[in-house]
């Protein structure tokens, strides 16, 4: 009897992102390019200062299949990709090798709350549709570590879910993390908020299944002097 994907060796169980959700995510996104929000953020960051400029570093938290890590690598960034799923990280590695950028990729196989994230190490934090799957009891610590990991002027790019999101509503309280508009603002307090777009409407998941989405899309810049 073959085990469900998330029960196979190498998969760290995540209650909010079980095998069925993983399969759904993969089926819907395997053939798409990088997320638009990241592309917008990279336009804000602009090109490196010049040929001698130090390479820019990004962390892709919950990197999934790796489209966003690949985009960063293509643009010359050094990327740390993290995920609870070894299979996802294998996909990120394959993408990096295929474009000859394996030497600029580091992977970390861990749940968010167990991921070592060093302070002031990154110019960009990408957390694409990932943080909502962090259990609420770990969220504060993970968020603090992510903010601290940004260098001054660095960008946070990613999504929070709102409380009316269907995944949130249909999950037990301790499984997924959701944020109201004011709670997102509080998370970003002290940062320069460049984008905060809230979507709260019926839509579809990537494979085309109807779903109510309540999502905050955020790009925020760490100020030079963050407390
Ligand atoms: C919806 S996918 C998003 C992938 C990609 N970032 C994107 O924007 O498409 C969420 C990813 O986060 C990972 N993930 C979810 N919860 C996690 C947790 N608590 N710790 C580590 N990884 C987690 C999943 O394995 C999955 O690869």
Coordinates of C-alpha atoms and ligand atoms in Angstrom, one line a residue:
X1 CA 0.0 0.0 0.0
X2 CA 1.6 3.3 -1.0
X3 CA 1.4 6.1 1.5
X4 CA -0.3 9.4 0.8
X5 CA 2.4 12.0 -0.4
X6 CA 2.6 13.9 2.9
X7 CA 3.0 10.7 4.9
X8 CA 6.0 9.6 2.9
X9 CA 9.4 9.8 4.5
X10 CA 10.8 13.3 4.3
X11 CA 7.6 15.1 4.7
X12 CA 7.1 17.1 7.9
X13 CA 3.4 17.0 8.7
X14 CA 1.7 20.4 8.5
X15 CA -1.9 20.3 9.8
X16 CA -3.1 23.1 7.5
X17 CA -1.4 21.8 4.4
X18 CA -2.2 18.1 4.2
X19 CA -1.6 15.7 1.3
X20 CA -4.9 16.6 -0.4
X21 CA -4.1 20.4 -0.2
X22 CA -0.6 19.7 -1.5
X23 CA -1.9 17.7 -4.4
X24 CA -4.4 20.5 -5.2
X25 CA -1.7 23.1 -5.1
X26 CA 0.6 21.1 -7.3
X27 CA -2.1 20.3 -9.9
X28 CA -3.1 24.0 -10.1
X29 CA 0.3 25.6 -10.2
X30 CA 2.8 23.2 -11.8
X31 CA 2.7 25.0 -15.2
X32 CA 2.5 28.7 -14.1
X33 CA 5.3 31.2 -13.9
X34 CA 6.3 33.3 -10.9
X35 CA 3.6 35.0 -8.9
X36 CA 2.7 38.5 -10.0
X37 CA 3.3 40.1 -6.6
X38 CA 6.9 39.0 -6.6
X39 CA 7.4 40.3 -10.1
X40 CA 6.0 43.7 -8.9
X41 CA 8.3 43.7 -5.9
X42 CA 11.3 43.0 -8.1
X43 CA 10.4 45.9 -10.3
X44 CA 10.5 48.1 -7.1
X45 CA 13.9 46.7 -6.1
X46 CA 15.3 47.4 -9.5
X47 CA 18.6 46.2 -11.0
X48 CA 21.8 45.7 -9.0
X49 CA 24.1 48.7 -8.6
X50 CA 26.7 47.4 -11.1
X51 CA 28.9 44.4 -12.0
X52 CA 30.8 44.6 -8.7
X53 CA 27.7 44.8 -6.5
X54 CA 27.4 42.2 -3.8
X55 CA 24.8 39.5 -4.7
X56 CA 21.4 40.1 -3.2
X57 CA 19.9 37.5 -0.9
X58 CA 16.3 36.3 -0.6
X59 CA 14.5 33.8 1.5
X60 CA 11.5 32.0 0.0
X61 CA 9.6 30.7 2.9
X62 CA 7.3 27.8 2.0
X63 CA 8.8 27.8 -1.5
X64 CA 6.6 25.1 -2.9
X65 CA 7.4 24.0 -6.4
X66 CA 9.9 26.8 -6.8
X67 CA 8.7 29.2 -9.5
X68 CA 9.5 32.2 -7.4
X69 CA 12.9 30.9 -6.2
X70 CA 13.7 30.3 -9.9
X71 CA 12.7 33.8 -10.9
X72 CA 15.0 35.2 -8.2
X73 CA 17.8 33.0 -9.3
X74 CA 17.3 33.9 -12.9
X75 CA 17.8 37.6 -11.8
X76 CA 21.0 36.8 -10.1
X77 CA 19.9 36.5 -6.5
X78 CA 21.2 34.1 -3.9
X79 CA 18.1 32.2 -2.6
X80 CA 17.4 30.2 0.6
X81 CA 14.3 28.1 -0.1
X82 CA 12.5 26.6 2.9
X83 CA 9.7 24.1 3.0
X84 CA 8.3 21.3 5.2
X85 CA 8.2 19.1 2.1
X86 CA 11.3 17.5 0.8
X87 CA 9.5 16.8 -2.5
X88 CA 8.9 20.5 -2.9
X89 CA 12.5 21.3 -2.2
X90 CA 13.6 18.7 -4.7
X91 CA 11.6 20.5 -7.3
X92 CA 13.2 23.8 -6.3
X93 CA 16.7 22.2 -6.7
X94 CA 15.8 20.7 -10.1
X95 CA 14.7 24.2 -11.3
X96 CA 17.9 25.8 -10.0
X97 CA 20.1 23.1 -11.7
X98 CA 18.2 23.5 -14.9
X99 CA 19.2 27.1 -15.2
X100 CA 22.7 26.6 -13.9
X101 CA 22.1 28.4 -10.6
X102 CA 22.4 25.5 -8.2
X103 CA 25.4 27.1 -6.5
X104 CA 23.3 30.1 -5.5
X105 CA 20.5 28.0 -3.9
X106 CA 20.4 26.9 -0.3
X107 CA 17.5 24.7 0.9
X108 CA 16.2 24.3 4.5
X109 CA 13.8 21.4 5.2
X110 CA 11.8 22.4 8.3
X111 CA 8.5 23.7 9.6
X112 CA 8.4 27.5 9.7
X113 CA 8.8 27.6 13.5
X114 CA 11.9 25.3 13.3
X115 CA 13.6 27.2 10.4
X116 CA 16.8 29.0 11.5
X117 CA 16.4 32.5 10.1
X118 CA 19.4 34.7 10.9
X119 CA 18.9 38.4 11.6
X120 CA 19.7 41.0 8.9
X121 CA 20.6 38.4 6.4
X122 CA 18.1 39.1 3.5
X123 CA 17.3 41.9 1.1
X124 CA 13.9 40.2 0.3
X125 CA 11.6 37.9 2.2
X126 CA 9.1 36.1 0.0
X127 CA 6.3 34.2 1.7
X128 CA 3.8 33.4 -1.0
X129 CA 0.5 31.9 0.3
X130 CA 2.6 30.3 3.0
X131 CA 2.2 32.1 6.3
X132 CA -1.5 31.3 6.7
X133 CA -0.4 27.6 7.1
X134 CA 1.7 28.5 10.1
X135 CA -0.2 27.5 13.3
X136 CA -1.3 30.5 15.3
X137 CA 0.7 29.5 18.3
X138 CA 3.9 29.9 16.3
X139 CA 3.0 32.9 14.2
X140 CA 4.3 35.7 16.4
X141 CA 7.8 34.1 16.7
X142 CA 8.0 33.3 13.0
X143 CA 6.9 36.8 12.0
X144 CA 9.4 38.4 14.4
X145 CA 12.2 36.3 12.9
X146 CA 11.2 37.2 9.4
X147 CA 11.1 40.9 10.1
X148 CA 14.4 40.7 11.9
X149 CA 16.0 38.8 9.0
X150 CA 15.5 41.7 6.7
X151 CA 18.3 44.1 6.2
X152 CA 17.4 47.8 6.3
X153 CA 15.6 48.7 3.1
X154 CA 14.7 45.1 2.5
X155 CA 11.3 44.0 1.2
X156 CA 8.7 41.7 2.7
X157 CA 6.5 40.2 -0.1
X158 CA 3.7 37.8 0.5
X159 CA 0.2 37.0 1.6
X160 CA -1.8 36.8 4.8
X161 CA -5.3 35.2 4.8
X162 CA -8.3 37.1 6.2
X163 CA -10.7 35.5 8.6
X164 CA -13.4 35.0 5.9
X165 CA -11.1 32.8 3.8
X166 CA -12.7 29.4 3.1
X167 CA -9.6 27.5 4.2
X168 CA -9.6 29.4 7.5
X169 CA -13.3 29.0 8.1
X170 CA -13.2 25.2 7.4
X171 CA -10.1 24.6 9.6
X172 CA -9.9 24.0 13.4
X173 CA -8.9 27.2 15.2
X174 CA -5.4 26.0 16.0
X175 CA -4.5 25.1 12.4
X176 CA -4.4 28.2 10.3
X177 CA -3.5 31.9 10.9
X178 CA -5.7 34.6 9.7
X179 CA -5.6 38.4 10.0
X180 CA -8.1 41.2 9.8
X181 CA -7.1 44.4 8.0
X182 CA -6.1 46.1 11.3
X183 CA -4.1 43.0 12.3
X184 CA -2.2 43.1 9.0
X185 CA -1.5 46.8 9.6
X186 CA -0.3 46.0 13.1
X187 CA 2.1 43.3 11.8
X188 CA 3.5 45.9 9.4
X189 CA 3.7 48.7 12.0
X190 CA 7.0 50.6 11.6
X191 CA 7.5 49.4 8.0
X192 CA 6.8 51.4 4.8
X193 CA 3.8 49.7 3.3
X194 CA 4.1 49.8 -0.5
X195 CA 1.2 47.5 -1.4
X196 CA -1.7 46.2 0.8
X197 CA -4.4 44.9 -1.4
X198 CA -7.3 43.0 0.2
X199 CA -9.3 40.5 -1.8
X200 CA -12.5 39.2 -0.2
X201 CA -14.7 37.4 -2.8
X202 CA -15.8 34.2 -4.3
X203 CA -13.2 32.9 -6.8
X204 CA -11.5 29.6 -7.8
X205 CA -8.5 27.7 -6.7
X206 CA -5.8 27.2 -9.4
X207 CA -7.3 23.9 -10.6
X208 CA -10.7 25.6 -10.9
X209 CA -12.6 24.6 -7.8
X210 CA -14.9 27.4 -6.4
X211 CA -13.5 29.0 -3.2
X212 CA -14.1 32.1 -1.1
X213 CA -10.7 33.9 -1.0
X214 CA -9.9 36.4 1.7
X215 CA -6.3 37.4 1.1
X216 CA -4.1 40.4 1.9
X217 CA -1.4 40.9 -0.7
X218 CA 1.5 42.8 0.9
X219 CA 4.8 44.4 -0.1
X220 CA 6.4 46.3 2.7
X221 CA 9.9 47.8 3.2
X222 CA 11.9 47.7 6.3
X223 CA 13.0 51.2 7.4
X224 CA 16.6 52.0 7.9
X225 CA 16.0 52.3 11.7
X226 CA 13.6 49.6 12.8
X227 CA 13.2 49.3 16.5
Ligands
LIG1 C1 0.3 27.1 -1.1 S1 2.0 26.5 -1.2 C2 2.7 28.0 -1.8 C3 4.0 27.8 -2.5 C4 4.7 29.0 -3.1 N1 5.3 29.8 -2.0 C5 3.7 29.9 -3.9 O1 3.7 31.1 -3.7 O2 3.1 29.3 -4.8 C6 2.5 26.5 0.5 C7 3.9 25.8 0.7 O3 4.3 26.1 2.1 C8 4.7 24.8 2.7 N2 4.2 24.9 4.0 C9 3.0 25.1 4.5 N3 2.9 25.2 5.8 C10 4.2 25.1 6.2 C11 4.8 25.1 7.5 N4 4.1 25.3 8.6 N5 6.1 24.9 7.6 C12 6.9 24.7 6.5 N6 6.4 24.7 5.2 C13 5.0 24.9 5.1 C14 4.0 23.7 1.9 O4 4.7 22.5 1.9 C15 3.9 24.3 0.5 O5 5.0 24.0 -0.3

